[in-house]
mmCIF file of C-alpha atoms in Angstrom:
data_model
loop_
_atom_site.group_PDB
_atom_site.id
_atom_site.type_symbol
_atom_site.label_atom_id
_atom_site.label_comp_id
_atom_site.label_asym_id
_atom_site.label_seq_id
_atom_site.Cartn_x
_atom_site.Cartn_y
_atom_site.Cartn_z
ATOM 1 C CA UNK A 253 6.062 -10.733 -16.692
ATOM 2 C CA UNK A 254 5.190 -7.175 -17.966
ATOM 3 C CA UNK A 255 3.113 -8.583 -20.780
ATOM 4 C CA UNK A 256 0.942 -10.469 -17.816
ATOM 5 C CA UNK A 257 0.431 -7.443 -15.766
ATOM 6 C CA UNK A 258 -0.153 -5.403 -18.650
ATOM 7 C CA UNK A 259 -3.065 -7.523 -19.473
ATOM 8 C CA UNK A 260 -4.434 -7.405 -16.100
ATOM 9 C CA UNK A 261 -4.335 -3.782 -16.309
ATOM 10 C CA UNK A 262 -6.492 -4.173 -19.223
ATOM 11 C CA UNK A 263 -8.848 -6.614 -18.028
ATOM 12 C CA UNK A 264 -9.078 -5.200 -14.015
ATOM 13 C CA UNK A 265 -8.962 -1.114 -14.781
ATOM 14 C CA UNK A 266 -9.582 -0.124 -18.383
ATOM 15 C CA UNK A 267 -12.630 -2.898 -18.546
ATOM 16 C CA UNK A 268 -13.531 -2.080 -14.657
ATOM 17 C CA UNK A 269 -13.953 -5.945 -13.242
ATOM 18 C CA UNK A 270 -15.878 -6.476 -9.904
ATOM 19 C CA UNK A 271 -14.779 -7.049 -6.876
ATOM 20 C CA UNK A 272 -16.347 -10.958 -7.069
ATOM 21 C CA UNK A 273 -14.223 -11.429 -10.272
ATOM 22 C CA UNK A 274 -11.088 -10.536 -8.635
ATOM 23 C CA UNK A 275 -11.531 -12.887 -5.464
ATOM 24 C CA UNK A 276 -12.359 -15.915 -8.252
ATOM 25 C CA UNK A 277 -9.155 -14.948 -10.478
ATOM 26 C CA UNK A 278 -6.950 -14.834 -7.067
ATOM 27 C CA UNK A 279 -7.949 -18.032 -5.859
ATOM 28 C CA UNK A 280 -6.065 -19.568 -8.712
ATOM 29 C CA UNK A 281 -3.241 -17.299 -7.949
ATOM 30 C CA UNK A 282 -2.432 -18.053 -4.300
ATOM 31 C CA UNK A 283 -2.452 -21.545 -4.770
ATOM 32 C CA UNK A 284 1.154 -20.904 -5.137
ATOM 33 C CA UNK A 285 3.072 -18.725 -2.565
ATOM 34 C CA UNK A 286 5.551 -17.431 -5.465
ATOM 35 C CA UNK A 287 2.384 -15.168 -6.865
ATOM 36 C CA UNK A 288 2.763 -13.316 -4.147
ATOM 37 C CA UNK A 289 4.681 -10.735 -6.446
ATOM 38 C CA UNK A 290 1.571 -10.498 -9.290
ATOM 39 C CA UNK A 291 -0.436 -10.225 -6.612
ATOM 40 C CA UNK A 292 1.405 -7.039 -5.417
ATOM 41 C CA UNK A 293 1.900 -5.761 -8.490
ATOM 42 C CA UNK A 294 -1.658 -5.947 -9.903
ATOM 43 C CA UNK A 295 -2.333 -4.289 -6.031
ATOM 44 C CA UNK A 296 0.130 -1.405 -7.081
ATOM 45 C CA UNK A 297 -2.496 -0.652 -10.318
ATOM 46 C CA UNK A 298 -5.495 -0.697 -8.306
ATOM 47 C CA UNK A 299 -3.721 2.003 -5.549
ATOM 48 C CA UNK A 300 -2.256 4.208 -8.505
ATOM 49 C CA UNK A 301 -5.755 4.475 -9.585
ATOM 50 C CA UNK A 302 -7.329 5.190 -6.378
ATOM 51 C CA UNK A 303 -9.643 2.125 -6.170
ATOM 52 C CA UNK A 304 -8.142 1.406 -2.106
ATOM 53 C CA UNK A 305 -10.596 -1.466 -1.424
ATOM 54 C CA UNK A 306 -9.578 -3.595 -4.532
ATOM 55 C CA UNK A 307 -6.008 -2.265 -3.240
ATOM 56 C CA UNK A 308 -6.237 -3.430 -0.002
ATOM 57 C CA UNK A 309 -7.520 -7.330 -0.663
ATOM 58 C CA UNK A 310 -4.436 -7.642 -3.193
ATOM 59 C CA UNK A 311 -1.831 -6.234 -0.503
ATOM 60 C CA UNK A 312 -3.629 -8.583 2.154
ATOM 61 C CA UNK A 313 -3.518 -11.421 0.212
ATOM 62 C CA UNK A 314 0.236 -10.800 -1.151
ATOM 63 C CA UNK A 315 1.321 -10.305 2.768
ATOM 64 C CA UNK A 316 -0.349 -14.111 3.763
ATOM 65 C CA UNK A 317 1.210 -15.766 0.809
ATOM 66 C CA UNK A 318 4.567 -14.138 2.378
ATOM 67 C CA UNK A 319 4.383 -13.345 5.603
ATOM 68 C CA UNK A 320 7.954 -11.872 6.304
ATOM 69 C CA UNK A 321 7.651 -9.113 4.002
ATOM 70 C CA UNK A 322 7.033 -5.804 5.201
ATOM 71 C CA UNK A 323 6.683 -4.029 2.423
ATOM 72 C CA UNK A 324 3.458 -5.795 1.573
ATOM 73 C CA UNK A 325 2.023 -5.413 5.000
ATOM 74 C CA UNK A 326 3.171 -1.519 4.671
ATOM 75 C CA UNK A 327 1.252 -1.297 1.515
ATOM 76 C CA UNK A 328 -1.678 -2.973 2.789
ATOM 77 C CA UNK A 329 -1.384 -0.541 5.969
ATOM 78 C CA UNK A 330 -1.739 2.222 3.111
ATOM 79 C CA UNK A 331 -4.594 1.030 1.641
ATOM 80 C CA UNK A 332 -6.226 0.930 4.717
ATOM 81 C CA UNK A 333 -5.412 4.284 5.663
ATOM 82 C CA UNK A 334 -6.906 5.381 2.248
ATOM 83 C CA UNK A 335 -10.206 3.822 3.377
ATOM 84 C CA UNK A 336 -10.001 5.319 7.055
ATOM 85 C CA UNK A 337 -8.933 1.998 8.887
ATOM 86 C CA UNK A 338 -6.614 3.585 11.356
ATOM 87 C CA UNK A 339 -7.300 0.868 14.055
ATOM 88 C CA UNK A 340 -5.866 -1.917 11.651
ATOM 89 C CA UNK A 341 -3.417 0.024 10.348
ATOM 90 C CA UNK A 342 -2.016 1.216 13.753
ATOM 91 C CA UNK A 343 -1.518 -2.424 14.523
ATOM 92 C CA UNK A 344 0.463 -3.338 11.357
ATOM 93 C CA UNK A 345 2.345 -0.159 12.176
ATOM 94 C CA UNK A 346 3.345 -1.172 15.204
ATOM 95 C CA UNK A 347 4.760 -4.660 13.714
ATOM 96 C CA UNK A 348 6.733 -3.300 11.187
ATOM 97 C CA UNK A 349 8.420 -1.160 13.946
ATOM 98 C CA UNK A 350 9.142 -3.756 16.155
ATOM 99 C CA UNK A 351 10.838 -6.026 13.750
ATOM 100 C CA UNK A 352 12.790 -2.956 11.506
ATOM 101 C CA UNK A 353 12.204 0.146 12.859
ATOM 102 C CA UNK A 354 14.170 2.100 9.925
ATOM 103 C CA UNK A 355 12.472 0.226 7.428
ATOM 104 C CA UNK A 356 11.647 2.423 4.315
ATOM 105 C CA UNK A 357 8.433 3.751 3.976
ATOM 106 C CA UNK A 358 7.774 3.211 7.801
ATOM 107 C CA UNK A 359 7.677 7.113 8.698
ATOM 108 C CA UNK A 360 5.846 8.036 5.445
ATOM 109 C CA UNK A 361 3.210 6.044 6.154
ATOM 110 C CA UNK A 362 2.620 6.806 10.120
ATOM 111 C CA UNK A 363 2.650 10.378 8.662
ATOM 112 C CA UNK A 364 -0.234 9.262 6.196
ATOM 113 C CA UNK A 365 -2.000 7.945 9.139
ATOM 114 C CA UNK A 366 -1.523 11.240 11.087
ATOM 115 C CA UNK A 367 -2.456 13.499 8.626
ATOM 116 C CA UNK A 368 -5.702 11.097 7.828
ATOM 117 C CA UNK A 369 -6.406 11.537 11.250
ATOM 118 C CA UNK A 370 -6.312 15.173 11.172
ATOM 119 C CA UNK A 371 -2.783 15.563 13.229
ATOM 120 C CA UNK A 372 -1.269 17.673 10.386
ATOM 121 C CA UNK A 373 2.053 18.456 12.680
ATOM 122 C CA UNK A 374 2.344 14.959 13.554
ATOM 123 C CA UNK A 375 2.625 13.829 9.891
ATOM 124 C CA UNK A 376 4.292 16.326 8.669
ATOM 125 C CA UNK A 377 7.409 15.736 11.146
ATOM 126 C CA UNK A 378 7.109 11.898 10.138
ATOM 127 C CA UNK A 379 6.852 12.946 6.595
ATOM 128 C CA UNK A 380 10.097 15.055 7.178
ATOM 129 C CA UNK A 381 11.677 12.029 8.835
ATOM 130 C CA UNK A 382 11.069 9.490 6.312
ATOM 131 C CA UNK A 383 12.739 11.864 3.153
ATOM 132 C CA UNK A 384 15.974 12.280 5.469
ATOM 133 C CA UNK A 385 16.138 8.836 5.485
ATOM 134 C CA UNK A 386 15.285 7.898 2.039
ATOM 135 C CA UNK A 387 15.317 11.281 0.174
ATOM 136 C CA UNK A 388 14.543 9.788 -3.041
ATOM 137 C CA UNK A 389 10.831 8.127 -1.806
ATOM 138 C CA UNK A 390 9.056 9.933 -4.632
ATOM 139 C CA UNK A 391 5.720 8.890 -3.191
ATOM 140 C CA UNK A 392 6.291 10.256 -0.200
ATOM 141 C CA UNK A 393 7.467 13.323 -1.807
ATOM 142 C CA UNK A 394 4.566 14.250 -3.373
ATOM 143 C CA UNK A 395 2.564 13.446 -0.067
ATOM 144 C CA UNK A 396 3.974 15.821 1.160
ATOM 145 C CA UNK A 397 3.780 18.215 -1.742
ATOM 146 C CA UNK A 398 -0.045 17.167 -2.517
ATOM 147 C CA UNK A 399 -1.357 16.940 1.385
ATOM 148 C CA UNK A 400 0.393 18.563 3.619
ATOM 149 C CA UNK A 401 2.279 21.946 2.510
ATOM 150 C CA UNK A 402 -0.066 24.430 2.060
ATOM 151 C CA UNK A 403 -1.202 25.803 -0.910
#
């Protein structure tokens, strides 16, 4: 498994593939639901190196192929964010809260969404929220660290 995504890494960020090639090599991938995972994973590269739209397709197409879980459809949301979809995003937001409303990453990322927006109070109190409930979210830590306390 690590020796797979480690070659994707290779092939989709060190040797910088297009956006065409990925959509031809997922095509193969989602013709069975349980790739769902590489899919997520290889979306997890793309976000850590700040290439959102790539992001964003792979968290899409990872939340389809299993519809149920929210933490795909909170890492698409964002992805989204990243690339100023707030509309979208907002929507997905608003799922995940009606089915688990104390679902982990839930407050981090409507205080993304705030802050993107330019409500820096706002996020920072749903920032604040999310690390009392999950005080080791390391992401959201340095959000928070990186964004919103000032320098």
């Amino acid at each position: 498994k690590d020796s797979f995504l480690n070659q994707l890494h290779i092939l989709f960020i060190k040797e910088g593939f297009k956006e065409t090639q990925i959509q031809l090599f997922l095509k193969d991938l989602e013709k069975n639901k349980s790739n769902a995972i590489f899919i997520d994973k290889i979306g997890d590269e793309f976000y850590k190196n700040a290439k959102f739209k790539i992001a964003d397709i792979l968290y899409r197409r990872a939340y389809y192929l299993e519809p149920n879980n929210l933490d795909y459809m909170l890492k698409w949301t964002k992805s989204s964010i990243y690339l100023k979809e707030f509309d979208s995003a907002q929507k997905r937001i608003n799922k995940v809260t009606s089915i688990e409303p104390d679902h982990r990453d839930l407050e981090y990322v409507i205080g993304m969404r705030e802050y993107f927006k330019g409500n820096f109070k706002k996020a920072q109190e749903h920032i604040h929220k999310e690390l009392l409930r999950y005080p080791d979210n390391i992401e959201c830590k340095r959000f928070l660290q990186n964004q919103i306390k000032p320098k």
